[in-house]
Short mmCIF file of C-alpha atoms in Angstrom, two decimals:
data_model
loop_
_atom_site.label_atom_id
_atom_site.label_comp_id
_atom_site.label_asym_id
_atom_site.label_seq_id
_atom_site.Cartn_x
_atom_site.Cartn_y
_atom_site.Cartn_z
CA UNK A 20 39.48 99.35 4.07
CA UNK A 21 39.86 97.59 0.66
CA UNK A 22 43.45 98.08 0.97
CA UNK A 23 43.38 96.76 4.58
CA UNK A 24 41.34 93.40 3.76
CA UNK A 25 43.97 92.69 0.94
CA UNK A 26 46.75 93.14 3.39
CA UNK A 27 44.61 91.30 6.21
CA UNK A 28 44.29 88.49 3.60
CA UNK A 29 47.96 88.22 2.76
CA UNK A 30 49.18 88.06 6.17
CA UNK A 31 46.73 85.58 7.75
CA UNK A 32 47.22 83.38 4.58
CA UNK A 33 51.18 83.58 4.84
CA UNK A 34 51.00 82.54 8.32
CA UNK A 35 48.98 79.64 7.98
CA UNK A 36 50.86 78.56 4.75
CA UNK A 37 54.23 78.80 6.34
CA UNK A 38 53.30 77.09 9.40
CA UNK A 39 51.70 74.08 7.43
CA UNK A 40 54.71 73.97 5.20
CA UNK A 41 57.26 74.23 7.86
CA UNK A 42 55.75 71.87 10.45
CA UNK A 43 53.67 69.53 8.15
CA UNK A 44 50.53 70.35 10.14
CA UNK A 45 48.60 73.31 11.57
CA UNK A 46 47.44 73.99 15.19
CA UNK A 47 43.95 75.76 14.97
CA UNK A 48 44.08 76.12 18.67
CA UNK A 49 47.17 78.04 18.51
CA UNK A 50 45.97 80.18 15.76
CA UNK A 51 42.60 81.25 17.27
CA UNK A 52 44.51 81.95 20.63
CA UNK A 53 47.00 84.20 18.76
CA UNK A 54 44.23 86.16 17.03
CA UNK A 55 42.51 86.29 20.58
CA UNK A 56 45.44 87.66 22.10
CA UNK A 57 46.05 90.14 19.28
CA UNK A 58 42.46 91.45 19.03
CA UNK A 59 40.40 91.15 22.08
CA UNK A 60 42.09 92.80 24.83
CA UNK A 61 42.44 96.30 23.12
CA UNK A 62 39.06 96.08 21.83
CA UNK A 63 37.08 95.18 25.03
CA UNK A 64 39.29 97.83 26.96
CA UNK A 65 38.11 100.56 24.22
CA UNK A 66 34.65 99.31 23.94
CA UNK A 67 34.29 99.59 27.46
CA UNK A 68 35.44 103.14 27.53
CA UNK A 69 33.17 104.11 24.81
CA UNK A 70 30.38 102.45 26.68
CA UNK A 71 30.76 104.74 29.59
CA UNK A 72 30.97 107.74 27.56
CA UNK A 73 27.83 106.79 25.54
CA UNK A 74 26.00 106.60 28.73
CA UNK A 75 26.57 110.29 29.66
CA UNK A 76 26.35 111.55 26.14
CA UNK A 77 23.79 109.87 24.08
CA UNK A 78 20.04 110.62 24.20
CA UNK A 79 17.97 107.54 25.06
CA UNK A 80 17.24 106.45 21.52
CA UNK A 81 20.65 106.45 20.57
CA UNK A 82 22.02 104.94 23.46
CA UNK A 83 19.71 102.04 22.72
CA UNK A 84 20.81 101.64 19.48
CA UNK A 85 24.39 102.01 20.66
CA UNK A 86 23.41 98.86 23.35
CA UNK A 87 22.39 96.73 20.29
CA UNK A 88 25.51 97.67 18.09
CA UNK A 89 27.48 96.88 21.34
CA UNK A 90 26.06 93.44 21.75
CA UNK A 91 26.45 92.56 18.10
CA UNK A 92 30.20 94.08 17.86
CA UNK A 93 31.40 91.95 20.87
CA UNK A 94 30.33 88.79 18.97
CA UNK A 95 31.56 90.17 15.40
CA UNK A 96 28.36 90.10 14.01
CA UNK A 97 27.80 94.23 13.69
CA UNK A 98 28.36 94.18 9.83
CA UNK A 99 25.00 92.04 9.87
CA UNK A 100 23.44 94.69 12.54
CA UNK A 101 24.48 97.80 10.58
CA UNK A 102 22.96 96.42 7.71
CA UNK A 103 19.69 95.56 9.04
CA UNK A 104 19.53 98.76 11.15
CA UNK A 105 21.21 101.28 9.40
CA UNK A 106 21.11 103.55 6.18
CA UNK A 107 23.89 103.79 3.75
CA UNK A 108 27.50 103.73 5.09
CA UNK A 109 28.59 107.49 4.85
CA UNK A 110 25.09 109.03 5.61
CA UNK A 111 25.13 111.63 8.12
CA UNK A 112 23.01 109.46 10.59
CA UNK A 113 25.56 106.88 10.36
CA UNK A 114 28.50 109.34 11.42
CA UNK A 115 26.86 109.56 14.92
CA UNK A 116 27.32 105.80 15.65
CA UNK A 117 30.23 105.21 17.63
CA UNK A 118 30.76 101.59 16.89
CA UNK A 119 29.87 101.72 13.29
CA UNK A 120 33.56 101.04 12.14
CA UNK A 121 33.36 97.76 13.82
CA UNK A 122 31.64 96.33 10.84
CA UNK A 123 34.93 95.71 9.05
CA UNK A 124 36.44 93.97 12.12
CA UNK A 125 33.52 91.62 12.04
CA UNK A 126 34.15 90.77 8.44
CA UNK A 127 37.70 90.05 9.29
CA UNK A 128 36.97 87.96 12.30
CA UNK A 129 34.18 85.85 10.26
CA UNK A 130 37.40 85.47 7.73
CA UNK A 131 39.45 84.14 10.42
CA UNK A 132 37.06 81.81 11.70
CA UNK A 133 36.68 80.33 7.97
CA UNK A 134 39.90 80.68 6.41
CA UNK A 135 42.24 78.11 8.22
CA UNK A 136 39.43 75.43 7.86
CA UNK A 137 39.29 76.25 3.98
CA UNK A 138 42.93 76.41 3.72
CA UNK A 139 43.84 73.04 5.53
CA UNK A 140 41.31 71.14 3.84
CA UNK A 141 42.38 72.28 0.61
CA UNK A 142 45.95 71.54 1.38
CA UNK A 143 45.37 68.18 2.47
CA UNK A 144 42.92 67.24 -0.25
CA UNK A 145 43.28 69.58 -3.11
CA UNK A 146 46.71 70.74 -2.78
CA UNK A 147 47.77 71.02 -6.69
CA UNK A 148 44.67 72.74 -7.29
CA UNK A 149 44.94 75.42 -4.41
CA UNK A 150 45.63 78.22 -6.71
CA UNK A 151 42.62 77.48 -8.85
CA UNK A 152 40.24 77.15 -5.98
CA UNK A 153 41.12 80.79 -4.63
CA UNK A 154 41.04 82.28 -8.24
CA UNK A 155 37.59 80.57 -8.41
CA UNK A 156 36.37 81.87 -5.07
CA UNK A 157 37.68 85.30 -5.77
CA UNK A 158 35.91 85.32 -9.64
CA UNK A 159 32.67 84.01 -8.20
CA UNK A 160 32.67 86.92 -5.43
CA UNK A 161 33.07 89.60 -8.00
CA UNK A 162 30.50 88.27 -9.97
CA UNK A 163 28.10 88.18 -6.85
CA UNK A 164 28.93 91.84 -6.33
CA UNK A 165 28.41 93.07 -9.74
CA UNK A 166 25.31 91.18 -9.80
CA UNK A 167 23.77 92.68 -6.69
CA UNK A 168 24.90 96.08 -8.07
CA UNK A 169 22.77 95.80 -11.21
CA UNK A 170 19.74 94.48 -9.02
CA UNK A 171 20.37 97.84 -6.98
CA UNK A 172 20.36 99.89 -10.15
CA UNK A 173 17.30 98.33 -11.63
CA UNK A 174 15.36 98.79 -8.26
CA UNK A 175 16.32 102.43 -8.33
CA UNK A 176 14.59 103.01 -11.52
CA UNK A 177 11.93 100.83 -11.16
CA UNK A 178 8.20 101.54 -10.08
CA UNK A 179 9.21 100.93 -6.49
CA UNK A 180 11.60 103.67 -6.26
CA UNK A 181 13.83 102.30 -3.58
CA UNK A 182 15.77 105.23 -1.81
CA UNK A 183 17.96 103.05 0.03
CA UNK A 184 20.35 101.16 -2.00
CA UNK A 185 19.27 97.77 -0.60
CA UNK A 186 21.96 95.31 -2.50
CA UNK A 187 24.71 97.74 -2.55
CA UNK A 188 24.53 98.28 1.30
CA UNK A 189 24.33 94.33 1.71
CA UNK A 190 27.68 94.26 -0.67
CA UNK A 191 29.17 96.94 1.59
CA UNK A 192 28.70 95.01 4.94
CA UNK A 193 28.79 91.31 4.34
CA UNK A 194 31.97 89.07 4.05
CA UNK A 195 30.37 87.45 0.71
CA UNK A 196 31.11 90.49 -1.16
CA UNK A 197 34.10 91.41 0.71
CA UNK A 198 35.50 88.05 0.25
CA UNK A 199 37.46 88.62 -3.03
CA UNK A 200 39.55 91.54 -1.27
CA UNK A 201 40.49 89.02 1.24
CA UNK A 202 41.39 85.99 -1.15
CA UNK A 203 43.15 88.24 -3.50
CA UNK A 204 45.51 88.90 -0.49
CA UNK A 205 45.35 84.97 -0.27
CA UNK A 206 46.48 84.76 -3.75
CA UNK A 207 49.22 87.17 -3.28
CA UNK A 208 50.55 84.96 -0.18
CA UNK A 209 50.26 81.51 -2.14
CA UNK A 210 52.23 83.12 -5.12
CA UNK A 211 54.91 84.65 -3.05
CA UNK A 212 55.61 81.36 -1.11
CA UNK A 213 55.32 79.22 -4.12
CA UNK A 214 55.95 81.22 -7.05
CA UNK A 215 57.52 84.30 -6.53
CA UNK A 216 60.95 82.85 -7.94
CA UNK A 217 59.31 82.66 -11.33
CA UNK A 218 58.75 86.46 -11.33
CA UNK A 219 62.33 87.42 -9.78
CA UNK A 220 64.23 85.51 -12.42
CA UNK A 221 64.40 88.57 -14.41
CA UNK A 222 63.28 91.09 -11.16
CA UNK A 223 64.27 94.44 -13.28
CA UNK A 224 61.50 93.52 -15.69
CA UNK A 225 59.11 94.10 -12.80
CA UNK A 226 60.41 96.41 -10.37
CA UNK A 227 58.41 99.51 -11.43
CA UNK A 228 55.19 97.55 -10.98
CA UNK A 229 55.16 98.59 -7.03
CA UNK A 230 55.49 102.25 -8.60
CA UNK A 231 52.55 101.86 -10.66
CA UNK A 232 50.48 100.24 -7.64
CA UNK A 233 51.38 103.33 -5.47
CA UNK A 234 49.87 105.44 -8.43
CA UNK A 235 46.90 103.42 -8.87
CA UNK A 236 46.24 103.79 -4.98
CA UNK A 237 46.77 107.88 -5.09
CA UNK A 238 44.14 107.66 -7.84
CA UNK A 239 41.57 106.12 -6.06
CA UNK A 240 42.10 108.27 -3.04
CA UNK A 241 41.79 111.24 -5.32
CA UNK A 242 38.82 110.62 -7.66
CA UNK A 243 36.82 107.83 -5.79
CA UNK A 244 33.72 108.85 -4.19
CA UNK A 245 31.72 106.89 -1.68
CA UNK A 246 28.52 109.04 -2.45
CA UNK A 247 28.66 108.40 -6.23
CA UNK A 248 30.30 105.07 -6.52
CA UNK A 249 29.38 101.75 -5.74
CA UNK A 250 31.41 99.87 -2.96
CA UNK A 251 32.91 97.31 -3.38
CA UNK A 252 32.48 97.00 -7.37
CA UNK A 253 34.67 96.38 -10.26
CA UNK A 254 36.04 99.77 -9.55
CA UNK A 255 37.35 98.63 -6.40
CA UNK A 256 39.79 96.65 -8.21
CA UNK A 257 41.88 99.57 -8.86
CA UNK A 258 43.34 100.18 -5.30
CA UNK A 259 43.40 96.11 -4.75
CA UNK A 260 45.68 96.01 -7.69
CA UNK A 261 47.51 98.75 -6.36
CA UNK A 262 48.29 97.24 -3.15
CA UNK A 263 48.91 93.64 -4.78
CA UNK A 264 51.68 95.02 -6.74
CA UNK A 265 53.02 96.97 -3.86
CA UNK A 266 53.21 93.81 -1.92
CA UNK A 267 54.31 91.39 -4.54
CA UNK A 268 57.00 93.40 -6.24
CA UNK A 269 58.66 95.54 -3.54
CA UNK A 270 62.25 94.46 -2.42
CA UNK A 271 64.72 96.24 -0.09
CA UNK A 272 66.37 98.34 -2.82
CA UNK A 273 63.01 99.66 -4.16
CA UNK A 274 62.01 103.08 -3.23
CA UNK A 275 58.62 102.27 -2.59
CA UNK A 276 59.85 99.65 0.18
CA UNK A 277 62.06 102.50 1.54
CA UNK A 278 59.37 104.78 1.73
CA UNK A 279 57.18 102.23 3.64
CA UNK A 280 60.16 101.35 5.66
CA UNK A 281 60.32 104.65 7.14
CA UNK A 282 60.22 104.93 10.91
CA UNK A 283 57.31 107.75 11.05
CA UNK A 284 55.10 105.24 8.93
CA UNK A 285 56.10 102.15 10.66
CA UNK A 286 55.38 103.72 13.86
CA UNK A 287 51.82 104.30 12.73
CA UNK A 288 51.80 100.90 11.38
CA UNK A 289 52.68 99.59 14.93
CA UNK A 290 49.56 101.41 16.74
CA UNK A 291 47.33 101.06 13.50
CA UNK A 292 44.79 99.13 15.16
CA UNK A 293 44.31 101.20 18.18
CA UNK A 294 43.79 104.06 15.79
CA UNK A 295 41.26 102.01 14.29
CA UNK A 296 39.50 101.53 17.15
CA UNK A 297 39.88 104.96 18.94
CA UNK A 298 39.17 107.14 15.86
CA UNK A 299 35.73 106.66 15.12
CA UNK A 300 33.89 106.80 18.48
CA UNK A 301 35.96 109.93 19.19
CA UNK A 302 34.75 111.64 15.92
CA UNK A 303 31.12 110.34 16.43
CA UNK A 304 30.79 111.93 20.10
CA UNK A 305 32.23 115.14 18.78
CA UNK A 306 29.67 115.01 15.92
CA UNK A 307 26.86 114.13 18.14
CA UNK A 308 27.60 117.18 20.28
CA UNK A 309 27.65 119.10 17.12
CA UNK A 310 31.25 120.72 17.07
CA UNK A 311 33.18 118.66 14.90
CA UNK A 312 32.02 120.11 11.75
CA UNK A 313 32.13 123.60 13.37
CA UNK A 314 35.35 124.22 14.55
CA UNK A 315 38.70 123.28 12.75
CA UNK A 316 40.44 123.06 16.33
CA UNK A 317 38.10 120.29 17.35
CA UNK A 318 38.98 118.21 14.71
CA UNK A 319 42.72 118.85 15.01
CA UNK A 320 42.05 117.87 18.77
CA UNK A 321 40.18 114.86 17.62
CA UNK A 322 43.26 113.37 15.69
CA UNK A 323 45.76 114.30 18.14
CA UNK A 324 43.65 112.76 20.84
CA UNK A 325 43.35 109.44 18.74
CA UNK A 326 47.19 109.41 18.23
CA UNK A 327 47.74 109.92 22.05
CA UNK A 328 45.12 107.21 23.21
CA UNK A 329 46.64 104.84 20.49
CA UNK A 330 50.05 105.07 21.65
#
């Protein structure tokens, strides 16, 4: 998810900046129409199918919770709903909620609504300071995340003895705490458009940074544990730096570029949005039926079914 937010911030910012530079203007209407066409058709279709299965599979209390999460997800505020109603992400009870994964889509859509307004305003009135503004926003978001994590730590060892990590749960779900991941993507987009030639004057000095970026991502996959580490936090900067280096320093002759351009990976990239939408409800339903963890063939079937439906 952290990697996804960086890529999302990079892509959307690139689209906005390139349109503004090329045309000298920006159409908010066209931007939001493109986002609606990209997001809503598959989303509403899959949510409808999941709702039908939920009616027959879920018990009354779970079905009521599903209905509330469905309502919040349609209006892209499910991250707020799960913060209020849920436990810590990753807890066993949370794995049974078919639409839990929509929290990240809600964060993304909230960002999509605000970013064009923010960027166009900055480009018109503070164009020479846009990079500084993005850097400052990123820095403040990181400071906010660390401050709230410290508050959580203090509450845990206070006389109140909070069992649920209140502020960490807030950090996990809210745009304010995920903003630095998205704006780091925006910074890469800005540098890629305005400043990349400064780095590529002597590209050979930087070409191995993309390899280091992949190393950082693999380290985060291997050593980070959601149950032991706070996410997001300073440690989240490890995979974020990794994906940033790959985006910025990969060129066509680069080995990392060739790997990521592989037909199989590109194919999964093309169906990635559908994979994201399908996988969690499928896994949740099988978990709810108490067969997902018991049988390896159910897990394999779940993965294959997710891929087939995504195609």
